[in-house]
Coordinates of C-alpha atoms in Angstrom, one line a residue:
Chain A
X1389 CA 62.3 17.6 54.2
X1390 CA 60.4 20.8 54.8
X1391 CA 62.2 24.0 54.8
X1392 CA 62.3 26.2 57.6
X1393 CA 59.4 28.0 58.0
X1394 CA 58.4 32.1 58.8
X1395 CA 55.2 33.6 59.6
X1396 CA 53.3 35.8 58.6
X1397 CA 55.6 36.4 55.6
X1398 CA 54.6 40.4 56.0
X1399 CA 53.5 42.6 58.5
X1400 CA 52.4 46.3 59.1
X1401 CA 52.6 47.7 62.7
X1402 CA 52.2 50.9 64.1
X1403 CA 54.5 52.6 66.0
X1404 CA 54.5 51.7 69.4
X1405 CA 52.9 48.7 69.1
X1406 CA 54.4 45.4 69.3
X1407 CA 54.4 42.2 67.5
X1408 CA 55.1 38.6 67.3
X1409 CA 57.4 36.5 64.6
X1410 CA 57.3 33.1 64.8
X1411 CA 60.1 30.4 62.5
X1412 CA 59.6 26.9 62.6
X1413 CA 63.4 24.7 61.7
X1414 CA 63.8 22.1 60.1
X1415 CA 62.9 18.7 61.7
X1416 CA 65.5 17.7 64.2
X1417 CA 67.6 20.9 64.0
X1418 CA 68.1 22.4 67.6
X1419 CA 69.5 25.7 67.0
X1420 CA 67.7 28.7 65.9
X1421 CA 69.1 32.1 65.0
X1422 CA 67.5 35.4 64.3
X1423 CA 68.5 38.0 61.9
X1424 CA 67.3 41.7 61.3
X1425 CA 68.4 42.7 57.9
X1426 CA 67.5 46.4 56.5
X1427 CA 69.8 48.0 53.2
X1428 CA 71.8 50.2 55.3
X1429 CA 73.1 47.7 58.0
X1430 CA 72.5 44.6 56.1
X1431 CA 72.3 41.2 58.2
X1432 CA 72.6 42.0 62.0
X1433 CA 72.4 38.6 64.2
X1434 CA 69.7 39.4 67.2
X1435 CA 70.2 36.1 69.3
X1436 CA 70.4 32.5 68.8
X1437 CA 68.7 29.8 71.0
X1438 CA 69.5 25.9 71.3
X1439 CA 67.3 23.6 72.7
X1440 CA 65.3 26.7 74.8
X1441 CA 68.1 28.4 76.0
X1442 CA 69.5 31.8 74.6
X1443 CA 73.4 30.9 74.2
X1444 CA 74.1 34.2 72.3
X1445 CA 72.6 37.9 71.6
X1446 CA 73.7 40.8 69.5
X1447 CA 73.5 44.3 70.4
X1448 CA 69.7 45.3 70.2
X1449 CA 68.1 46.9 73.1
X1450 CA 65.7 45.0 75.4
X1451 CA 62.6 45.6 73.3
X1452 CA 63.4 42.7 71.3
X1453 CA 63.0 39.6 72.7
X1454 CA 62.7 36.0 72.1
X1455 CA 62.1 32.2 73.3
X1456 CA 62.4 28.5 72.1
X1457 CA 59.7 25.9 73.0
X1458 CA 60.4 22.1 73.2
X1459 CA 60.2 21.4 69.8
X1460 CA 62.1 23.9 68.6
X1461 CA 60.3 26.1 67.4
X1462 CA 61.0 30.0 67.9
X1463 CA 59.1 33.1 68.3
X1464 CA 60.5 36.7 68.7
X1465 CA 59.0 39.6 70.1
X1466 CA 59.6 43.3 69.5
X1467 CA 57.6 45.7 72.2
X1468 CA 56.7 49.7 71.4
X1469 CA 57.9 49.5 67.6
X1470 CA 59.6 52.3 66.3
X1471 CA 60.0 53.0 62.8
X1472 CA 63.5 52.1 62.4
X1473 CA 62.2 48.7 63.6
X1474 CA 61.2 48.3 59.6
X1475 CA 63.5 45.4 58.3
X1476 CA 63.1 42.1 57.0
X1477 CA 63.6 39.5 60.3
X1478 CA 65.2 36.4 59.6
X1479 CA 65.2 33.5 61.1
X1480 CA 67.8 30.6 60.0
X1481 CA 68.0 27.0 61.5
X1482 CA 71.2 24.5 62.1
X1483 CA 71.1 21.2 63.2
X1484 CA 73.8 22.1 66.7
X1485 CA 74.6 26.4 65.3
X1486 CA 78.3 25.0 65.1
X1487 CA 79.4 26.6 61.5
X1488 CA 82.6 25.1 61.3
X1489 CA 80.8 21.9 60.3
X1490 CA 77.1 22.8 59.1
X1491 CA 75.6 25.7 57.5
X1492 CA 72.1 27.9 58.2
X1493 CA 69.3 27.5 56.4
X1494 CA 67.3 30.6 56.3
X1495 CA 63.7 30.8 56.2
X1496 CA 62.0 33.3 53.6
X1497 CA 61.5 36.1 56.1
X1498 CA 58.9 38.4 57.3
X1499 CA 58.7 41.9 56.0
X1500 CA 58.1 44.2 59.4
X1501 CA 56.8 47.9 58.0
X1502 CA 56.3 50.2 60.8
X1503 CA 54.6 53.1 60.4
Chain B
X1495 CA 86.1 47.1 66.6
X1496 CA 85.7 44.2 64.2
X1497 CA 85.0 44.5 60.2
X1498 CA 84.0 42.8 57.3
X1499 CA 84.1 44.0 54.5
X1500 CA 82.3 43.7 51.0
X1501 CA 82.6 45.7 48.1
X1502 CA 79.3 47.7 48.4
X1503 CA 79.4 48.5 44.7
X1504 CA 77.3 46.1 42.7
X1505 CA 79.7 44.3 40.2
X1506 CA 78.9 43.8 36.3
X1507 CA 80.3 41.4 34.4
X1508 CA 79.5 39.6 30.9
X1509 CA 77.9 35.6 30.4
X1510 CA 80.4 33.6 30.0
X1511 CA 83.4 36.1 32.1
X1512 CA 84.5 35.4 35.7
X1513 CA 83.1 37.3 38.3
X1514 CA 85.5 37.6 41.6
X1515 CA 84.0 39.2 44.9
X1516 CA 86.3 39.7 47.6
X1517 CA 85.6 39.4 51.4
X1518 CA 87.7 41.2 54.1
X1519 CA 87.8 40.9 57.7
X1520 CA 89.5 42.5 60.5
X1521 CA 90.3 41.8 64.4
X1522 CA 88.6 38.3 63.1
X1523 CA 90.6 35.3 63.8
X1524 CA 87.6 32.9 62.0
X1525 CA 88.3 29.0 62.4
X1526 CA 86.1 29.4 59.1
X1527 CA 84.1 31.4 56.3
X1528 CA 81.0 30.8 54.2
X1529 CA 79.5 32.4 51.6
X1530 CA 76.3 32.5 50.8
X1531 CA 73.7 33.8 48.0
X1532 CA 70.5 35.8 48.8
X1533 CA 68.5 36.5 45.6
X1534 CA 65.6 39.8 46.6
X1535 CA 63.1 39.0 49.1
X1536 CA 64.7 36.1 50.3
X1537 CA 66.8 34.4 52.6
X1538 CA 70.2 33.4 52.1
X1539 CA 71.2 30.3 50.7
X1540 CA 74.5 28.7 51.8
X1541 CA 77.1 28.3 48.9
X1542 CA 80.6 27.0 50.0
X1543 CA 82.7 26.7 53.7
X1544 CA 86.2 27.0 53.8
X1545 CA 88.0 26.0 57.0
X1546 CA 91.3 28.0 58.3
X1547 CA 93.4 25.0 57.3
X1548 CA 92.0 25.0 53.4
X1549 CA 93.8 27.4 51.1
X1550 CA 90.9 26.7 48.1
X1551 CA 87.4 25.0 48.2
X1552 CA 85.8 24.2 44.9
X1553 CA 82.2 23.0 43.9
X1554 CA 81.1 22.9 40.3
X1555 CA 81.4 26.6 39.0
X1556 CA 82.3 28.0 42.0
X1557 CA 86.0 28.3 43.9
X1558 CA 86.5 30.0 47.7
X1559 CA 90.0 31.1 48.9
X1560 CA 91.0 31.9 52.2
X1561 CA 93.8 33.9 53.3
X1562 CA 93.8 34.0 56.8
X1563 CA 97.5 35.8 56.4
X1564 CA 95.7 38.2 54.4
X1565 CA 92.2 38.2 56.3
X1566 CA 91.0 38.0 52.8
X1567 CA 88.6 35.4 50.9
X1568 CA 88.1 35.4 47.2
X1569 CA 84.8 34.2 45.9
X1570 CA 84.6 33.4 42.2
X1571 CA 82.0 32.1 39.7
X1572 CA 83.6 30.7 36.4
X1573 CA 81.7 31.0 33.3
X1574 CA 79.1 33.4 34.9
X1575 CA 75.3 33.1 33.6
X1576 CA 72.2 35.9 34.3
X1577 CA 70.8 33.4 36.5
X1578 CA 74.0 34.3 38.9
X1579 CA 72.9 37.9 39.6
X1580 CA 72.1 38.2 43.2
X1581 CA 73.5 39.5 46.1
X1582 CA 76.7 37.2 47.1
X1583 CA 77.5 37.4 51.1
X1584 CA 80.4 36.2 53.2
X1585 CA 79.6 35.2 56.9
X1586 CA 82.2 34.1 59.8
X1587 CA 82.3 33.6 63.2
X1588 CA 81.1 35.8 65.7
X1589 CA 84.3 34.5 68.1
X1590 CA 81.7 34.8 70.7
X1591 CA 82.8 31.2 72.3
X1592 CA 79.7 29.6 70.9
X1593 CA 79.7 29.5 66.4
X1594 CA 77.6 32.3 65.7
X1595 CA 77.7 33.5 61.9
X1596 CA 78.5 37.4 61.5
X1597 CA 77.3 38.5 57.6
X1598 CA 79.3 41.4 55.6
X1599 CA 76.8 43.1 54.0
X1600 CA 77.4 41.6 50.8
X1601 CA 78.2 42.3 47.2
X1602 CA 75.6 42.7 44.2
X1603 CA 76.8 41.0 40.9
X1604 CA 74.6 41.4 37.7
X1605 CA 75.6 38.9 35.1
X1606 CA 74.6 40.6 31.8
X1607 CA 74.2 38.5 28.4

């Protein structure tokens, strides 16, 4: 069974621009989370989505944004980057995001360097 | 405002010792906890869950405790090998209605030989 998968794997943006991550899940798993990590904060959850619908979404300001398609698949988008935007975004899959029961599995990341 | 907590300093044990990291939460009331391992440049890789009604999860090297008296778990690797140095985090629930994992922000361990 394939993994779940992040691309690109690294990026490098320029301030105010804006920019595109996309994570495909593991086959049959509905529930997609995203996840900006950077060494001073360490893993902050951005939202989670399950089957298209945002069901939850952490404290980042309206320039990030994101969307599930039909097949599960998920994209996020982050408008006029700013520096502090630098971080390592991941993305982690469940099969219904109910952790009582399952765990995420995490894709490999994509390195975001503003500059 | 809610917490969890991880010891930020990296811990450094000997092959062969027992390494324990310890997990703290506050204004949490988790129905569970996970751990997880995250080796640099990569994603985390789940370890272990331990429900609120589980005292002590085990799986080969590894043993999870959960205190929810306490708000504490203990994480420990028996026997500890190089290849166990990486970056150990706890996650739990968000208690946002809906499971959503919230991360500490993990502890280092470097397993020396």
């Amino acid at each position: 069974k394939a993994g779940v998968t992040q691309t690109p794997r690294y990026l490098i943006k320029t301030r105010g621009q804006q920019v595109t991550l996309s994570c495909s899940p593991i086959s049959g798993h509905r529930s997609v989370s995203w996840y900006q990590q950077t060494p001073g904060q360490g893993l902050q959850f951005l939202f989670e989505y399950f089957s298209e619908t945002q069901r939850n979404k952490g404290n980042f300001p309206g320039r990030f944004s994101g969307r599930q398609f039909s097949n599960s698949r998920s994209e996020m988008n982050v408008s006029t980057l700013e520096l502090g935007d630098s971080a390592l975004y991941l993305c982690a899959s469940s099969s219904t995001g109910q952790f009582v029961n399952t765990e995420a599995f995490f894709g490999q990341g994509t390195r975001l360097t503003v500059v | 405002s809610q917490k969890i907590e991880q010891n930020s300093e990296a811990l450094n044990i000997q092959e062969g010792k027992t390494a324990t990291l310890t997990c703290n939460y506050t204004n949490y009331s988790p129905a569970y906890l996970q751990w997880y391992r995250q080796d640099p440049g990569r994603g985390p890789v789940f370890l272990l869950l331990i429900r609120e009604n589980e005292k002590e999860k085990r799986k080969e090297r590894l043993k999870v405790t959960f205190d929810t008296t306490l708000k504490q778990s203990l994480f420990h690797i028996t026997a500890s090998q190089p290849a166990d140095s990486a970056t150990y985090l706890c996650a739990l629930d968000r208690n946002s209605g809906y499971s959503t994992l919230t991360f500490g922000k993990g502890t280092m361990l470097l397993v020396s030989p």
